[in-house]
Amino acid sequence: MNTFAATIITAMTEFREELLIAITTPIYAIVIGAEILFSYLHHKHYYSVKGVLANIYLSALNFTLDIVLRVVCLFVLNFFFQYRFLEIENVYLYWFALLIGQDFMFYWLHRIDHFCRLFWAVHITHHSSEEYNLTVGFRSSVFQPLYRFIYFIPLSLFGFKGVDIMFMYAATQIYGILIHTQTIDKLGFLEYFLSTPSHHRVHHASNVKY
């Protein structure tokens, strides 16, 4: 892939992600504001200025590194896309399969981040907050962009374009951010097959029981 083509593909990715950001930013502002108000009115102490600033700082570092490595990630994913052994022509099936496939590969990324000491040293920043609120969803594993794309290479071999993989990753992270909350209780039958806020609270817990 030449430099011009890489630049065009990067621009396409950034445009779609900018659209996502434009849509989700007001949503984040509303739900975080609502949770802060709920916490204040009910004396829950979910938020502190220090904690929120730390979350913003770590998120900014992660986002900056992610942008710097964007061309590298796309180059690697598109390189393996050349050797794909599957083509999904139906557009609806394509995006549904990509959603499931990306979620599955992210599961293994996350699991290995927890079980391998080297990668836990990267991921621990996300779990280091003594508070638990929606802004913790932005408390990123700063160096994860250095290796995250490696887990998505199998998706390229299954016929998914690099630009689509990265867009789907950005889209699914919206839900991942929104489950970092204490204000939503258990969600009934959804608890059986989704990562819900109640599941994720256990995942972040550091007390002996969990």
PDB file of C-alpha atoms in Angstrom:
ATOM      1  CA  MET A   1       0.000   0.000   0.000  1.00  0.00           C
ATOM      2  CA  ASN A   2       1.469   3.367  -0.991  1.00  0.00           C
ATOM      3  CA  THR A   3       1.480   6.401   1.248  1.00  0.00           C
ATOM      4  CA  PHE A   4      -1.341   8.141  -0.630  1.00  0.00           C
ATOM      5  CA  ALA A   5      -3.670   5.126  -0.351  1.00  0.00           C
ATOM      6  CA  ALA A   6      -2.849   4.750   3.342  1.00  0.00           C
ATOM      7  CA  THR A   7      -3.643   8.428   3.894  1.00  0.00           C
ATOM      8  CA  ILE A   8      -7.016   8.118   2.118  1.00  0.00           C
ATOM      9  CA  ILE A   9      -8.005   5.039   4.139  1.00  0.00           C
ATOM     10  CA  THR A  10      -6.944   6.727   7.379  1.00  0.00           C
ATOM     11  CA  ALA A  11      -9.056   9.762   6.472  1.00  0.00           C
ATOM     12  CA  MET A  12     -12.072   7.516   5.810  1.00  0.00           C
ATOM     13  CA  THR A  13     -11.657   5.861   9.192  1.00  0.00           C
ATOM     14  CA  GLU A  14     -11.283   9.164  10.985  1.00  0.00           C
ATOM     15  CA  PHE A  15     -14.358  10.609   9.231  1.00  0.00           C
ATOM     16  CA  ARG A  16     -16.578   7.746  10.362  1.00  0.00           C
ATOM     17  CA  GLU A  17     -15.128   7.868  13.862  1.00  0.00           C
ATOM     18  CA  GLU A  18     -15.592  11.646  13.958  1.00  0.00           C
ATOM     19  CA  LEU A  19     -19.255  11.055  13.117  1.00  0.00           C
ATOM     20  CA  LEU A  20     -19.454   8.575  16.003  1.00  0.00           C
ATOM     21  CA  ILE A  21     -17.829  11.114  18.321  1.00  0.00           C
ATOM     22  CA  ALA A  22     -20.247  13.828  17.187  1.00  0.00           C
ATOM     23  CA  ILE A  23     -23.212  11.559  17.972  1.00  0.00           C
ATOM     24  CA  THR A  24     -21.949  10.107  21.247  1.00  0.00           C
ATOM     25  CA  THR A  25     -20.411  13.196  22.882  1.00  0.00           C
ATOM     26  CA  PRO A  26     -23.805  14.744  23.761  1.00  0.00           C
ATOM     27  CA  ILE A  27     -24.972  11.336  25.013  1.00  0.00           C
ATOM     28  CA  TYR A  28     -21.905  10.988  27.255  1.00  0.00           C
ATOM     29  CA  ALA A  29     -22.378  14.544  28.543  1.00  0.00           C
ATOM     30  CA  ILE A  30     -26.017  13.886  29.420  1.00  0.00           C
ATOM     31  CA  VAL A  31     -25.566  10.501  31.125  1.00  0.00           C
ATOM     32  CA  ILE A  32     -22.424  11.550  33.029  1.00  0.00           C
ATOM     33  CA  GLY A  33     -24.109  14.766  34.113  1.00  0.00           C
ATOM     34  CA  ALA A  34     -27.162  12.792  35.240  1.00  0.00           C
ATOM     35  CA  GLU A  35     -25.001  10.371  37.218  1.00  0.00           C
ATOM     36  CA  ILE A  36     -23.084  13.216  38.882  1.00  0.00           C
ATOM     37  CA  LEU A  37     -26.389  14.851  39.847  1.00  0.00           C
ATOM     38  CA  PHE A  38     -27.757  11.532  41.146  1.00  0.00           C
ATOM     39  CA  SER A  39     -24.572  10.944  43.140  1.00  0.00           C
ATOM     40  CA  TYR A  40     -24.725  14.439  44.649  1.00  0.00           C
ATOM     41  CA  LEU A  41     -28.424  14.342  45.535  1.00  0.00           C
ATOM     42  CA  HIS A  42     -28.181  10.882  47.105  1.00  0.00           C
ATOM     43  CA  HIS A  43     -24.785  11.470  48.771  1.00  0.00           C
ATOM     44  CA  LYS A  44     -23.230   8.511  46.940  1.00  0.00           C
ATOM     45  CA  HIS A  45     -19.788  10.094  46.412  1.00  0.00           C
ATOM     46  CA  TYR A  46     -19.291   8.320  43.081  1.00  0.00           C
ATOM     47  CA  TYR A  47     -17.212  11.206  41.696  1.00  0.00           C
ATOM     48  CA  SER A  48     -14.272  13.348  42.728  1.00  0.00           C
ATOM     49  CA  VAL A  49     -12.485  16.069  40.772  1.00  0.00           C
ATOM     50  CA  LYS A  50      -9.152  14.268  41.166  1.00  0.00           C
ATOM     51  CA  GLY A  51     -10.583  10.999  39.871  1.00  0.00           C
ATOM     52  CA  VAL A  52     -12.279  12.565  36.846  1.00  0.00           C
ATOM     53  CA  LEU A  53      -9.121  14.496  35.891  1.00  0.00           C
ATOM     54  CA  ALA A  54      -7.044  11.290  36.118  1.00  0.00           C
ATOM     55  CA  ASN A  55      -9.532   9.505  33.853  1.00  0.00           C
ATOM     56  CA  ILE A  56      -9.408  12.326  31.292  1.00  0.00           C
ATOM     57  CA  TYR A  57      -5.604  12.385  31.387  1.00  0.00           C
ATOM     58  CA  LEU A  58      -5.241   8.632  30.758  1.00  0.00           C
ATOM     59  CA  SER A  59      -7.876   8.749  28.029  1.00  0.00           C
ATOM     60  CA  ALA A  60      -6.033  11.590  26.276  1.00  0.00           C
ATOM     61  CA  LEU A  61      -2.737   9.665  26.350  1.00  0.00           C
ATOM     62  CA  ASN A  62      -4.390   6.560  24.912  1.00  0.00           C
ATOM     63  CA  PHE A  63      -6.215   8.527  22.210  1.00  0.00           C
ATOM     64  CA  THR A  64      -3.020  10.312  21.145  1.00  0.00           C
ATOM     65  CA  LEU A  65      -1.083   7.049  20.811  1.00  0.00           C
ATOM     66  CA  ASP A  66      -4.010   5.495  18.958  1.00  0.00           C
ATOM     67  CA  ILE A  67      -3.984   8.312  16.397  1.00  0.00           C
ATOM     68  CA  VAL A  68      -0.201   8.100  15.958  1.00  0.00           C
ATOM     69  CA  LEU A  69      -0.417   4.353  15.231  1.00  0.00           C
ATOM     70  CA  ARG A  70      -3.511   4.538  13.006  1.00  0.00           C
ATOM     71  CA  VAL A  71      -1.657   4.179   9.686  1.00  0.00           C
ATOM     72  CA  VAL A  72       0.413   1.270  11.030  1.00  0.00           C
ATOM     73  CA  CYS A  73      -2.685  -0.571  12.216  1.00  0.00           C
ATOM     74  CA  LEU A  74      -4.464  -0.107   8.896  1.00  0.00           C
ATOM     75  CA  PHE A  75      -1.382  -1.162   6.945  1.00  0.00           C
ATOM     76  CA  VAL A  76      -1.072  -4.419   8.917  1.00  0.00           C
ATOM     77  CA  LEU A  77      -4.783  -5.267   8.733  1.00  0.00           C
ATOM     78  CA  ASN A  78      -4.969  -4.508   5.005  1.00  0.00           C
ATOM     79  CA  PHE A  79      -1.810  -6.522   4.354  1.00  0.00           C
ATOM     80  CA  PHE A  80      -3.449  -9.636   5.791  1.00  0.00           C
ATOM     81  CA  PHE A  81      -6.729  -8.780   4.048  1.00  0.00           C
ATOM     82  CA  GLN A  82      -4.948  -9.583   0.772  1.00  0.00           C
ATOM     83  CA  TYR A  83      -4.739 -13.213   1.905  1.00  0.00           C
ATOM     84  CA  ARG A  84      -8.380 -13.517   3.009  1.00  0.00           C
ATOM     85  CA  PHE A  85      -9.966 -16.911   2.511  1.00  0.00           C
ATOM     86  CA  LEU A  86     -13.581 -15.767   2.835  1.00  0.00           C
ATOM     87  CA  GLU A  87     -15.838 -13.161   1.214  1.00  0.00           C
ATOM     88  CA  ILE A  88     -19.173 -12.091   2.723  1.00  0.00           C
ATOM     89  CA  GLU A  89     -21.153 -10.400  -0.016  1.00  0.00           C
ATOM     90  CA  ASN A  90     -24.383  -9.767   1.904  1.00  0.00           C
ATOM     91  CA  VAL A  91     -23.898  -6.363   3.559  1.00  0.00           C
ATOM     92  CA  TYR A  92     -26.144  -7.143   6.544  1.00  0.00           C
ATOM     93  CA  LEU A  93     -24.440 -10.462   7.217  1.00  0.00           C
ATOM     94  CA  TYR A  94     -21.060  -8.768   6.772  1.00  0.00           C
ATOM     95  CA  TRP A  95     -21.655  -6.178   9.493  1.00  0.00           C
ATOM     96  CA  PHE A  96     -23.377  -8.605  11.853  1.00  0.00           C
ATOM     97  CA  ALA A  97     -20.520 -11.110  11.492  1.00  0.00           C
ATOM     98  CA  LEU A  98     -17.985  -8.315  12.028  1.00  0.00           C
ATOM     99  CA  LEU A  99     -19.798  -7.245  15.211  1.00  0.00           C
ATOM    100  CA  ILE A 100     -19.683 -10.791  16.604  1.00  0.00           C
ATOM    101  CA  GLY A 101     -16.129 -11.426  15.402  1.00  0.00           C
ATOM    102  CA  GLN A 102     -14.728  -8.164  16.736  1.00  0.00           C
ATOM    103  CA  ASP A 103     -16.431  -8.702  20.094  1.00  0.00           C
ATOM    104  CA  PHE A 104     -14.994 -12.233  20.262  1.00  0.00           C
ATOM    105  CA  MET A 105     -11.445 -11.106  19.489  1.00  0.00           C
ATOM    106  CA  PHE A 106     -11.711  -8.223  21.961  1.00  0.00           C
ATOM    107  CA  TYR A 107     -12.783 -10.760  24.592  1.00  0.00           C
ATOM    108  CA  TRP A 108      -9.466 -12.598  24.119  1.00  0.00           C
ATOM    109  CA  LEU A 109      -7.524  -9.351  24.144  1.00  0.00           C
ATOM    110  CA  HIS A 110      -9.169  -8.408  27.429  1.00  0.00           C
ATOM    111  CA  ARG A 111      -8.776 -11.874  28.935  1.00  0.00           C
ATOM    112  CA  ILE A 112      -5.074 -12.056  28.125  1.00  0.00           C
ATOM    113  CA  ASP A 113      -4.621  -8.509  29.472  1.00  0.00           C
ATOM    114  CA  HIS A 114      -5.853  -9.899  32.796  1.00  0.00           C
ATOM    115  CA  PHE A 115      -3.996 -13.211  32.873  1.00  0.00           C
ATOM    116  CA  CYS A 116      -0.570 -12.268  31.467  1.00  0.00           C
ATOM    117  CA  ARG A 117       1.531 -10.164  33.832  1.00  0.00           C
ATOM    118  CA  LEU A 118       3.139  -8.195  30.992  1.00  0.00           C
ATOM    119  CA  PHE A 119      -0.181  -7.100  29.528  1.00  0.00           C
ATOM    120  CA  TRP A 120      -1.762  -6.678  32.964  1.00  0.00           C
ATOM    121  CA  ALA A 121       0.932  -4.062  33.619  1.00  0.00           C
ATOM    122  CA  VAL A 122      -0.600  -2.166  30.670  1.00  0.00           C
ATOM    123  CA  HIS A 123      -4.258  -2.803  31.486  1.00  0.00           C
ATOM    124  CA  ILE A 124      -4.036  -2.143  35.236  1.00  0.00           C
ATOM    125  CA  THR A 125      -4.373   1.610  34.688  1.00  0.00           C
ATOM    126  CA  HIS A 126      -8.007   0.980  33.729  1.00  0.00           C
ATOM    127  CA  HIS A 127      -8.610  -0.835  37.030  1.00  0.00           C
ATOM    128  CA  SER A 128      -6.589   1.442  39.286  1.00  0.00           C
ATOM    129  CA  SER A 129      -9.340   3.931  40.111  1.00  0.00           C
ATOM    130  CA  GLU A 130     -10.705   3.816  43.657  1.00  0.00           C
ATOM    131  CA  GLU A 131     -13.968   5.186  42.275  1.00  0.00           C
ATOM    132  CA  TYR A 132     -16.387   3.569  39.843  1.00  0.00           C
ATOM    133  CA  ASN A 133     -18.423   5.794  37.556  1.00  0.00           C
ATOM    134  CA  LEU A 134     -19.019   6.458  33.868  1.00  0.00           C
ATOM    135  CA  THR A 135     -15.776   8.404  33.442  1.00  0.00           C
ATOM    136  CA  VAL A 136     -13.823   5.277  34.457  1.00  0.00           C
ATOM    137  CA  GLY A 137     -14.900   3.897  31.075  1.00  0.00           C
ATOM    138  CA  PHE A 138     -12.552   6.479  29.545  1.00  0.00           C
ATOM    139  CA  ARG A 139      -9.692   5.506  31.887  1.00  0.00           C
ATOM    140  CA  SER A 140      -7.770   3.751  29.162  1.00  0.00           C
ATOM    141  CA  SER A 141      -4.973   1.203  29.057  1.00  0.00           C
ATOM    142  CA  VAL A 142      -2.541   3.745  27.635  1.00  0.00           C
ATOM    143  CA  PHE A 143      -0.187   1.423  25.720  1.00  0.00           C
ATOM    144  CA  GLN A 144      -2.810  -1.013  24.441  1.00  0.00           C
ATOM    145  CA  PRO A 145      -2.823   0.545  20.915  1.00  0.00           C
ATOM    146  CA  LEU A 146       0.734  -0.793  20.504  1.00  0.00           C
ATOM    147  CA  TYR A 147      -0.548  -4.368  20.212  1.00  0.00           C
ATOM    148  CA  ARG A 148      -4.357  -4.338  20.111  1.00  0.00           C
ATOM    149  CA  PHE A 149      -4.565  -4.540  16.309  1.00  0.00           C
ATOM    150  CA  ILE A 150      -2.707  -7.888  16.346  1.00  0.00           C
ATOM    151  CA  TYR A 151      -5.814  -9.537  17.797  1.00  0.00           C
ATOM    152  CA  PHE A 152      -7.862  -8.287  14.848  1.00  0.00           C
ATOM    153  CA  ILE A 153      -5.643  -9.852  12.167  1.00  0.00           C
ATOM    154  CA  PRO A 154      -7.823 -13.021  12.039  1.00  0.00           C
ATOM    155  CA  LEU A 155     -10.757 -10.763  11.113  1.00  0.00           C
ATOM    156  CA  SER A 156      -8.797  -9.522   8.094  1.00  0.00           C
ATOM    157  CA  LEU A 157      -8.189 -13.130   7.041  1.00  0.00           C
ATOM    158  CA  PHE A 158     -11.926 -13.768   7.329  1.00  0.00           C
ATOM    159  CA  GLY A 159     -12.550 -11.022   4.761  1.00  0.00           C
ATOM    160  CA  PHE A 160     -13.157  -7.899   6.831  1.00  0.00           C
ATOM    161  CA  LYS A 161     -11.537  -4.648   5.719  1.00  0.00           C
ATOM    162  CA  GLY A 162      -9.182  -2.891   8.105  1.00  0.00           C
ATOM    163  CA  VAL A 163     -11.168   0.355   7.995  1.00  0.00           C
ATOM    164  CA  ASP A 164     -14.356  -1.556   8.922  1.00  0.00           C
ATOM    165  CA  ILE A 165     -12.662  -3.440  11.760  1.00  0.00           C
ATOM    166  CA  MET A 166     -11.424  -0.215  13.314  1.00  0.00           C
ATOM    167  CA  PHE A 167     -14.820   1.437  12.920  1.00  0.00           C
ATOM    168  CA  MET A 168     -16.564  -1.514  14.587  1.00  0.00           C
ATOM    169  CA  TYR A 169     -14.058  -1.417  17.451  1.00  0.00           C
ATOM    170  CA  ALA A 170     -14.806   2.283  18.010  1.00  0.00           C
ATOM    171  CA  ALA A 171     -18.553   1.644  17.849  1.00  0.00           C
ATOM    172  CA  THR A 172     -18.567  -1.242  20.341  1.00  0.00           C
ATOM    173  CA  GLN A 173     -16.502   0.764  22.804  1.00  0.00           C
ATOM    174  CA  ILE A 174     -19.538   3.037  23.269  1.00  0.00           C
ATOM    175  CA  TYR A 175     -21.370   0.252  25.083  1.00  0.00           C
ATOM    176  CA  GLY A 176     -18.179  -0.648  26.939  1.00  0.00           C
ATOM    177  CA  ILE A 177     -18.003   2.863  28.378  1.00  0.00           C
ATOM    178  CA  LEU A 178     -21.660   3.019  29.366  1.00  0.00           C
ATOM    179  CA  ILE A 179     -21.535  -0.115  31.550  1.00  0.00           C
ATOM    180  CA  HIS A 180     -19.136   1.581  33.977  1.00  0.00           C
ATOM    181  CA  THR A 181     -21.887   2.717  36.312  1.00  0.00           C
ATOM    182  CA  GLN A 182     -23.319   2.009  39.745  1.00  0.00           C
ATOM    183  CA  THR A 183     -26.670   3.664  39.074  1.00  0.00           C
ATOM    184  CA  ILE A 184     -28.137   0.822  36.973  1.00  0.00           C
ATOM    185  CA  ASP A 185     -29.192  -2.325  38.814  1.00  0.00           C
ATOM    186  CA  LYS A 186     -29.432  -5.815  37.337  1.00  0.00           C
ATOM    187  CA  LEU A 187     -31.130  -6.022  33.931  1.00  0.00           C
ATOM    188  CA  GLY A 188     -33.174  -9.211  34.235  1.00  0.00           C
ATOM    189  CA  PHE A 189     -32.778 -11.769  31.442  1.00  0.00           C
ATOM    190  CA  LEU A 190     -30.055  -9.631  29.785  1.00  0.00           C
ATOM    191  CA  GLU A 191     -27.732 -10.735  32.598  1.00  0.00           C
ATOM    192  CA  TYR A 192     -27.585 -14.202  30.993  1.00  0.00           C
ATOM    193  CA  PHE A 193     -25.882 -13.173  27.757  1.00  0.00           C
ATOM    194  CA  LEU A 194     -24.631  -9.575  27.984  1.00  0.00           C
ATOM    195  CA  SER A 195     -21.826  -7.880  29.843  1.00  0.00           C
ATOM    196  CA  THR A 196     -24.098  -5.705  31.970  1.00  0.00           C
ATOM    197  CA  PRO A 197     -23.271  -2.929  34.471  1.00  0.00           C
ATOM    198  CA  SER A 198     -23.745  -5.387  37.346  1.00  0.00           C
ATOM    199  CA  HIS A 199     -21.345  -7.899  35.762  1.00  0.00           C
ATOM    200  CA  HIS A 200     -18.803  -5.188  35.104  1.00  0.00           C
ATOM    201  CA  ARG A 201     -18.981  -3.905  38.672  1.00  0.00           C
ATOM    202  CA  VAL A 202     -17.860  -7.367  39.801  1.00  0.00           C
ATOM    203  CA  HIS A 203     -15.149  -7.315  37.157  1.00  0.00           C
ATOM    204  CA  HIS A 204     -13.748  -4.066  38.591  1.00  0.00           C
ATOM    205  CA  ALA A 205     -14.174  -5.060  42.237  1.00  0.00           C
ATOM    206  CA  SER A 206     -11.059  -5.379  44.385  1.00  0.00           C
ATOM    207  CA  ASN A 207     -12.647  -6.612  47.618  1.00  0.00           C
ATOM    208  CA  VAL A 208     -11.888 -10.165  48.770  1.00  0.00           C
ATOM    209  CA  LYS A 209     -15.323 -11.541  47.847  1.00  0.00           C
ATOM    210  CA  TYR A 210     -14.761 -10.826  44.162  1.00  0.00           C
TER     211      TYR A 210
END
